[in-house]
Amino acid sequence: DTAVSQTPKYLVTQMGNDKSIKCEQNLGHDTMYWYKQDSKKFLKIMFSYNNKELIINETVPNRFSPKSPDKAHLNLHINSLELGDSAVYFCASSPDRGSEQFFGPGTRLTVL
Amino acid sequence: GIQVEQSPPDLILQEGANSTLRCNFSDSVNNLQWFHQNPWGQLINLFYIPSGTKQNGRLSATTVATERYSLLYISSSQTTDSGVYFCAGGNDMRFGAGTRLTVKP
């Protein structure tokens, strides 16, 4: 069983479209995260949710909106996609805030 | 926020060689982690090591929390060790820029 899963694995779309990436963890963790990895491999945290509540919201455009329907899921919705949004997006979870994190396989988003 | 510096940025080794990677933090952290990102992009947990020393096979890590640094040791390197090694820590999990390791046969 995959501990942290993301769908889709690859996403190719046109500028201006709206898309969602889904993340699910079956580890029973309370905290989930979204990260963006750019073309230079730099990993930057975007959001963190603890028990469905937003606890970290880095400076990202408000076109990015996380949604946590329950503590096992944290989805990322992106409106009006731009070329600069092309990156690999990773979801992660941890038992609680500040403890060991486990990452999903990543979603490679390409905006044309 | 916390600044994380990793060194060296790039490292090329011959198979069988040993290496040490370093991670410095600008402030104390209590949740330091090391990851390996393989050539396929997967992020693999290596160590969760807020302090002390841990070993796992050919890899070991030491964190000196009071001096805000951590070291990752790779012994008898293999080509499958190639990839990017990241350290991260802090309440908002800041990542370093990584060390890109290439192990040549």
PDB file of C-alpha atoms in Angstrom:
ATOM      1  CA  ASP A   1       0.000   0.000   0.000  1.00  0.00           C
ATOM      2  CA  THR A   2       1.308   3.421  -0.944  1.00  0.00           C
ATOM      3  CA  ALA A   3       1.648   5.612   2.147  1.00  0.00           C
ATOM      4  CA  VAL A   4       1.326   9.008   0.442  1.00  0.00           C
ATOM      5  CA  SER A   5      -0.183   9.004  -3.028  1.00  0.00           C
ATOM      6  CA  GLN A   6      -0.733  11.777  -5.544  1.00  0.00           C
ATOM      7  CA  THR A   7      -2.772  11.953  -8.719  1.00  0.00           C
ATOM      8  CA  PRO A   8      -2.086  12.594 -11.445  1.00  0.00           C
ATOM      9  CA  LYS A   9       1.598  11.791 -11.817  1.00  0.00           C
ATOM     10  CA  TYR A  10       1.883  13.953 -14.927  1.00  0.00           C
ATOM     11  CA  LEU A  11      -0.266  16.903 -15.933  1.00  0.00           C
ATOM     12  CA  VAL A  12       0.134  18.820 -19.183  1.00  0.00           C
ATOM     13  CA  THR A  13      -2.214  21.734 -19.739  1.00  0.00           C
ATOM     14  CA  GLN A  14      -2.625  25.072 -21.458  1.00  0.00           C
ATOM     15  CA  MET A  15      -2.099  28.483 -19.920  1.00  0.00           C
ATOM     16  CA  GLY A  16      -5.238  29.879 -18.371  1.00  0.00           C
ATOM     17  CA  ASN A  17      -6.748  26.513 -17.450  1.00  0.00           C
ATOM     18  CA  ASP A  18      -7.760  25.444 -13.948  1.00  0.00           C
ATOM     19  CA  LYS A  19      -6.447  22.147 -12.595  1.00  0.00           C
ATOM     20  CA  SER A  20      -6.368  20.123  -9.386  1.00  0.00           C
ATOM     21  CA  ILE A  21      -3.842  17.737  -7.890  1.00  0.00           C
ATOM     22  CA  LYS A  22      -5.016  15.248  -5.284  1.00  0.00           C
ATOM     23  CA  CYS A  23      -3.113  13.862  -2.331  1.00  0.00           C
ATOM     24  CA  GLU A  24      -4.062  11.096   0.062  1.00  0.00           C
ATOM     25  CA  GLN A  25      -2.183   9.559   2.985  1.00  0.00           C
ATOM     26  CA  ASN A  26      -3.070   6.317   4.745  1.00  0.00           C
ATOM     27  CA  LEU A  27      -0.627   6.752   7.617  1.00  0.00           C
ATOM     28  CA  GLY A  28      -3.100   8.293  10.035  1.00  0.00           C
ATOM     29  CA  HIS A  29      -1.032  11.485  10.167  1.00  0.00           C
ATOM     30  CA  ASP A  30      -2.476  14.778  11.365  1.00  0.00           C
ATOM     31  CA  THR A  31      -0.370  17.139   9.243  1.00  0.00           C
ATOM     32  CA  MET A  32      -0.080  17.416   5.470  1.00  0.00           C
ATOM     33  CA  TYR A  33       1.968  19.677   3.212  1.00  0.00           C
ATOM     34  CA  TRP A  34       2.381  20.869  -0.349  1.00  0.00           C
ATOM     35  CA  TYR A  35       5.797  21.691  -1.780  1.00  0.00           C
ATOM     36  CA  LYS A  36       6.895  23.069  -5.125  1.00  0.00           C
ATOM     37  CA  GLN A  37      10.183  21.949  -6.692  1.00  0.00           C
ATOM     38  CA  ASP A  38      11.410  24.223  -9.448  1.00  0.00           C
ATOM     39  CA  SER A  39      13.660  23.431 -12.389  1.00  0.00           C
ATOM     40  CA  LYS A  40      16.761  24.040 -10.236  1.00  0.00           C
ATOM     41  CA  LYS A  41      15.551  21.372  -7.787  1.00  0.00           C
ATOM     42  CA  PHE A  42      14.880  23.888  -5.030  1.00  0.00           C
ATOM     43  CA  LEU A  43      12.096  22.652  -2.722  1.00  0.00           C
ATOM     44  CA  LYS A  44       9.839  25.247  -1.166  1.00  0.00           C
ATOM     45  CA  ILE A  45       6.922  24.709   1.154  1.00  0.00           C
ATOM     46  CA  MET A  46       3.630  26.178  -0.030  1.00  0.00           C
ATOM     47  CA  PHE A  47       1.018  25.101   2.504  1.00  0.00           C
ATOM     48  CA  SER A  48       0.630  23.023   5.598  1.00  0.00           C
ATOM     49  CA  TYR A  49      -2.569  21.725   7.184  1.00  0.00           C
ATOM     50  CA  ASN A  50      -2.923  20.255  10.638  1.00  0.00           C
ATOM     51  CA  ASN A  51      -6.173  18.407  11.340  1.00  0.00           C
ATOM     52  CA  LYS A  52      -7.781  20.125   8.339  1.00  0.00           C
ATOM     53  CA  GLU A  53      -6.720  23.588   9.506  1.00  0.00           C
ATOM     54  CA  LEU A  54      -4.285  25.764   7.608  1.00  0.00           C
ATOM     55  CA  ILE A  55      -1.123  26.393   9.656  1.00  0.00           C
ATOM     56  CA  ILE A  56       1.431  27.466   7.048  1.00  0.00           C
ATOM     57  CA  ASN A  57       0.625  29.598   4.045  1.00  0.00           C
ATOM     58  CA  GLU A  58       3.765  30.779   2.372  1.00  0.00           C
ATOM     59  CA  THR A  59       3.733  33.617  -0.096  1.00  0.00           C
ATOM     60  CA  VAL A  60       2.138  31.920  -3.043  1.00  0.00           C
ATOM     61  CA  PRO A  61      -0.254  33.504  -5.540  1.00  0.00           C
ATOM     62  CA  ASN A  62      -3.873  33.270  -4.458  1.00  0.00           C
ATOM     63  CA  ARG A  63      -4.508  31.314  -7.651  1.00  0.00           C
ATOM     64  CA  PHE A  64      -3.325  28.359  -5.540  1.00  0.00           C
ATOM     65  CA  SER A  65      -5.918  27.112  -3.099  1.00  0.00           C
ATOM     66  CA  PRO A  66      -5.476  24.055  -0.889  1.00  0.00           C
ATOM     67  CA  LYS A  67      -8.496  22.105   0.245  1.00  0.00           C
ATOM     68  CA  SER A  68      -8.569  19.503   2.993  1.00  0.00           C
ATOM     69  CA  PRO A  69     -11.885  17.608   3.085  1.00  0.00           C
ATOM     70  CA  ASP A  70     -10.566  15.381   5.874  1.00  0.00           C
ATOM     71  CA  LYS A  71      -7.222  14.858   7.527  1.00  0.00           C
ATOM     72  CA  ALA A  72      -6.241  12.085   5.100  1.00  0.00           C
ATOM     73  CA  HIS A  73      -6.603  14.319   2.033  1.00  0.00           C
ATOM     74  CA  LEU A  74      -5.050  17.600   0.954  1.00  0.00           C
ATOM     75  CA  ASN A  75      -5.833  18.693  -2.586  1.00  0.00           C
ATOM     76  CA  LEU A  76      -4.272  21.588  -4.471  1.00  0.00           C
ATOM     77  CA  HIS A  77      -6.382  23.601  -6.891  1.00  0.00           C
ATOM     78  CA  ILE A  78      -4.701  26.020  -9.278  1.00  0.00           C
ATOM     79  CA  ASN A  79      -6.638  28.661 -11.212  1.00  0.00           C
ATOM     80  CA  SER A  80      -5.558  30.475 -14.362  1.00  0.00           C
ATOM     81  CA  LEU A  81      -2.372  28.462 -14.836  1.00  0.00           C
ATOM     82  CA  GLU A  82       0.737  30.345 -15.933  1.00  0.00           C
ATOM     83  CA  LEU A  83       3.956  29.185 -17.579  1.00  0.00           C
ATOM     84  CA  GLY A  84       5.841  29.785 -14.330  1.00  0.00           C
ATOM     85  CA  ASP A  85       3.657  27.260 -12.533  1.00  0.00           C
ATOM     86  CA  SER A  86       5.448  24.452 -14.384  1.00  0.00           C
ATOM     87  CA  ALA A  87       7.212  22.443 -11.695  1.00  0.00           C
ATOM     88  CA  VAL A  88       7.021  19.235  -9.705  1.00  0.00           C
ATOM     89  CA  TYR A  89       4.555  19.441  -6.821  1.00  0.00           C
ATOM     90  CA  PHE A  90       5.070  17.164  -3.844  1.00  0.00           C
ATOM     91  CA  CYS A  91       2.633  16.289  -1.131  1.00  0.00           C
ATOM     92  CA  ALA A  92       3.901  15.123   2.262  1.00  0.00           C
ATOM     93  CA  SER A  93       2.524  14.137   5.638  1.00  0.00           C
ATOM     94  CA  SER A  94       3.799  13.844   9.196  1.00  0.00           C
ATOM     95  CA  PRO A  95       2.310  12.556  12.452  1.00  0.00           C
ATOM     96  CA  ASP A  96       2.150  16.128  13.715  1.00  0.00           C
ATOM     97  CA  ARG A  97       3.694  19.482  12.944  1.00  0.00           C
ATOM     98  CA  GLY A  98       7.463  19.382  13.047  1.00  0.00           C
ATOM     99  CA  SER A  99       7.866  15.614  13.108  1.00  0.00           C
ATOM    100  CA  GLU A 100       9.233  13.265  10.458  1.00  0.00           C
ATOM    101  CA  GLN A 101       7.779  13.861   6.998  1.00  0.00           C
ATOM    102  CA  PHE A 102       6.948  11.326   4.312  1.00  0.00           C
ATOM    103  CA  PHE A 103       6.654  12.403   0.704  1.00  0.00           C
ATOM    104  CA  GLY A 104       4.448  11.361  -2.167  1.00  0.00           C
ATOM    105  CA  PRO A 105       5.862  10.553  -5.611  1.00  0.00           C
ATOM    106  CA  GLY A 106       5.283  14.050  -6.996  1.00  0.00           C
ATOM    107  CA  THR A 107       3.167  15.492  -9.810  1.00  0.00           C
ATOM    108  CA  ARG A 108       4.981  16.985 -12.763  1.00  0.00           C
ATOM    109  CA  LEU A 109       2.946  19.918 -14.036  1.00  0.00           C
ATOM    110  CA  THR A 110       3.758  21.354 -17.455  1.00  0.00           C
ATOM    111  CA  VAL A 111       1.966  24.493 -18.582  1.00  0.00           C
ATOM    112  CA  LEU A 112       2.167  25.190 -22.328  1.00  0.00           C
TER     113      LEU A 112
ATOM    114  CA  GLY B   1      12.664  32.181   8.676  1.00  0.00           C
ATOM    115  CA  ILE B   2      15.430  29.668   9.166  1.00  0.00           C
ATOM    116  CA  GLN B   3      18.201  29.588   6.583  1.00  0.00           C
ATOM    117  CA  VAL B   4      19.613  26.199   5.561  1.00  0.00           C
ATOM    118  CA  GLU B   5      22.975  25.879   3.860  1.00  0.00           C
ATOM    119  CA  GLN B   6      24.308  22.672   2.368  1.00  0.00           C
ATOM    120  CA  SER B   7      27.805  21.937   1.215  1.00  0.00           C
ATOM    121  CA  PRO B   8      29.271  21.060  -1.132  1.00  0.00           C
ATOM    122  CA  PRO B   9      26.747  21.915  -3.859  1.00  0.00           C
ATOM    123  CA  ASP B  10      28.213  19.286  -6.171  1.00  0.00           C
ATOM    124  CA  LEU B  11      30.276  16.197  -5.518  1.00  0.00           C
ATOM    125  CA  ILE B  12      31.733  13.667  -7.929  1.00  0.00           C
ATOM    126  CA  LEU B  13      33.101  10.429  -6.526  1.00  0.00           C
ATOM    127  CA  GLN B  14      34.617   7.262  -7.817  1.00  0.00           C
ATOM    128  CA  GLU B  15      32.732   4.145  -6.784  1.00  0.00           C
ATOM    129  CA  GLY B  16      33.988   2.916  -3.426  1.00  0.00           C
ATOM    130  CA  ALA B  17      34.980   6.332  -2.098  1.00  0.00           C
ATOM    131  CA  ASN B  18      33.641   7.867   1.119  1.00  0.00           C
ATOM    132  CA  SER B  19      32.097  11.314   1.478  1.00  0.00           C
ATOM    133  CA  THR B  20      30.693  13.752   4.020  1.00  0.00           C
ATOM    134  CA  LEU B  21      27.852  16.158   3.308  1.00  0.00           C
ATOM    135  CA  ARG B  22      27.141  19.064   5.602  1.00  0.00           C
ATOM    136  CA  CYS B  23      24.015  20.979   6.555  1.00  0.00           C
ATOM    137  CA  ASN B  24      24.102  24.225   8.573  1.00  0.00           C
ATOM    138  CA  PHE B  25      21.074  25.938  10.100  1.00  0.00           C
ATOM    139  CA  SER B  26      20.818  29.615  11.024  1.00  0.00           C
ATOM    140  CA  ASP B  27      18.789  28.737  14.131  1.00  0.00           C
ATOM    141  CA  SER B  28      18.214  25.628  16.211  1.00  0.00           C
ATOM    142  CA  VAL B  29      15.811  23.027  14.851  1.00  0.00           C
ATOM    143  CA  ASN B  30      14.356  19.998  16.576  1.00  0.00           C
ATOM    144  CA  ASN B  31      13.242  18.008  13.541  1.00  0.00           C
ATOM    145  CA  LEU B  32      16.171  17.749  11.134  1.00  0.00           C
ATOM    146  CA  GLN B  33      15.750  15.294   8.270  1.00  0.00           C
ATOM    147  CA  TRP B  34      17.943  14.018   5.448  1.00  0.00           C
ATOM    148  CA  PHE B  35      16.453  12.965   2.104  1.00  0.00           C
ATOM    149  CA  HIS B  36      17.790  11.437  -1.082  1.00  0.00           C
ATOM    150  CA  GLN B  37      16.155  12.396  -4.346  1.00  0.00           C
ATOM    151  CA  ASN B  38      16.993   9.682  -6.842  1.00  0.00           C
ATOM    152  CA  PRO B  39      17.357  10.269 -10.593  1.00  0.00           C
ATOM    153  CA  TRP B  40      13.673   9.358 -11.030  1.00  0.00           C
ATOM    154  CA  GLY B  41      12.645  12.205  -8.745  1.00  0.00           C
ATOM    155  CA  GLN B  42      11.524  10.207  -5.725  1.00  0.00           C
ATOM    156  CA  LEU B  43      12.233  11.772  -2.329  1.00  0.00           C
ATOM    157  CA  ILE B  44      13.398   9.043   0.012  1.00  0.00           C
ATOM    158  CA  ASN B  45      13.698   9.474   3.764  1.00  0.00           C
ATOM    159  CA  LEU B  46      17.187   8.722   4.961  1.00  0.00           C
ATOM    160  CA  PHE B  47      17.251   9.923   8.550  1.00  0.00           C
ATOM    161  CA  TYR B  48      15.100  11.796  10.999  1.00  0.00           C
ATOM    162  CA  ILE B  49      17.815  13.023  13.335  1.00  0.00           C
ATOM    163  CA  PRO B  50      17.107  15.999  15.626  1.00  0.00           C
ATOM    164  CA  SER B  51      20.270  15.131  17.569  1.00  0.00           C
ATOM    165  CA  GLY B  52      22.836  12.390  18.012  1.00  0.00           C
ATOM    166  CA  THR B  53      24.042   9.778  15.555  1.00  0.00           C
ATOM    167  CA  LYS B  54      22.208   7.165  13.530  1.00  0.00           C
ATOM    168  CA  GLN B  55      23.428   4.544  11.120  1.00  0.00           C
ATOM    169  CA  ASN B  56      21.702   2.656   8.340  1.00  0.00           C
ATOM    170  CA  GLY B  57      23.986   0.387   6.362  1.00  0.00           C
ATOM    171  CA  ARG B  58      26.605   2.427   4.539  1.00  0.00           C
ATOM    172  CA  LEU B  59      24.969   5.698   5.549  1.00  0.00           C
ATOM    173  CA  SER B  60      25.179   7.445   8.877  1.00  0.00           C
ATOM    174  CA  ALA B  61      24.253  10.884  10.133  1.00  0.00           C
ATOM    175  CA  THR B  62      25.241  13.042  13.063  1.00  0.00           C
ATOM    176  CA  THR B  63      23.445  16.154  14.263  1.00  0.00           C
ATOM    177  CA  VAL B  64      25.005  18.543  16.759  1.00  0.00           C
ATOM    178  CA  ALA B  65      21.927  20.541  17.679  1.00  0.00           C
ATOM    179  CA  THR B  66      23.741  23.012  19.938  1.00  0.00           C
ATOM    180  CA  GLU B  67      26.001  24.011  17.046  1.00  0.00           C
ATOM    181  CA  ARG B  68      23.208  23.919  14.456  1.00  0.00           C
ATOM    182  CA  TYR B  69      24.712  21.508  11.962  1.00  0.00           C
ATOM    183  CA  SER B  70      24.307  17.980  10.713  1.00  0.00           C
ATOM    184  CA  LEU B  71      26.587  15.679   8.729  1.00  0.00           C
ATOM    185  CA  LEU B  72      25.687  12.827   6.405  1.00  0.00           C
ATOM    186  CA  TYR B  73      28.352  10.201   5.808  1.00  0.00           C
ATOM    187  CA  ILE B  74      28.300   7.906   2.815  1.00  0.00           C
ATOM    188  CA  SER B  75      30.831   5.097   2.875  1.00  0.00           C
ATOM    189  CA  SER B  76      31.866   2.801   0.020  1.00  0.00           C
ATOM    190  CA  SER B  77      29.725   4.795  -2.393  1.00  0.00           C
ATOM    191  CA  GLN B  78      27.862   3.029  -5.187  1.00  0.00           C
ATOM    192  CA  THR B  79      26.474   4.329  -8.463  1.00  0.00           C
ATOM    193  CA  THR B  80      22.971   3.952  -7.009  1.00  0.00           C
ATOM    194  CA  ASP B  81      23.870   6.616  -4.416  1.00  0.00           C
ATOM    195  CA  SER B  82      23.806   9.226  -7.176  1.00  0.00           C
ATOM    196  CA  GLY B  83      21.175  11.924  -6.907  1.00  0.00           C
ATOM    197  CA  VAL B  84      20.515  14.991  -4.804  1.00  0.00           C
ATOM    198  CA  TYR B  85      20.757  14.937  -1.014  1.00  0.00           C
ATOM    199  CA  PHE B  86      18.628  17.409   0.919  1.00  0.00           C
ATOM    200  CA  CYS B  87      18.466  18.352   4.563  1.00  0.00           C
ATOM    201  CA  ALA B  88      15.431  20.114   6.001  1.00  0.00           C
ATOM    202  CA  GLY B  89      14.119  21.285   9.337  1.00  0.00           C
ATOM    203  CA  GLY B  90      12.240  23.865  11.340  1.00  0.00           C
ATOM    204  CA  ASN B  91       8.543  24.277  12.043  1.00  0.00           C
ATOM    205  CA  ASP B  92       7.956  25.260   8.428  1.00  0.00           C
ATOM    206  CA  MET B  93      10.384  22.630   7.070  1.00  0.00           C
ATOM    207  CA  ARG B  94      12.934  24.710   5.233  1.00  0.00           C
ATOM    208  CA  PHE B  95      14.996  22.777   2.726  1.00  0.00           C
ATOM    209  CA  GLY B  96      18.594  23.381   1.781  1.00  0.00           C
ATOM    210  CA  ALA B  97      19.534  23.740  -1.878  1.00  0.00           C
ATOM    211  CA  GLY B  98      20.878  20.194  -1.890  1.00  0.00           C
ATOM    212  CA  THR B  99      24.133  18.425  -2.702  1.00  0.00           C
ATOM    213  CA  ARG B 100      24.193  16.819  -6.135  1.00  0.00           C
ATOM    214  CA  LEU B 101      26.199  13.592  -5.890  1.00  0.00           C
ATOM    215  CA  THR B 102      27.475  11.702  -8.906  1.00  0.00           C
ATOM    216  CA  VAL B 103      29.159   8.351  -8.319  1.00  0.00           C
ATOM    217  CA  LYS B 104      31.132   7.085 -11.296  1.00  0.00           C
ATOM    218  CA  PRO B 105      31.787   3.376 -11.910  1.00  0.00           C
TER     219      PRO B 105
END
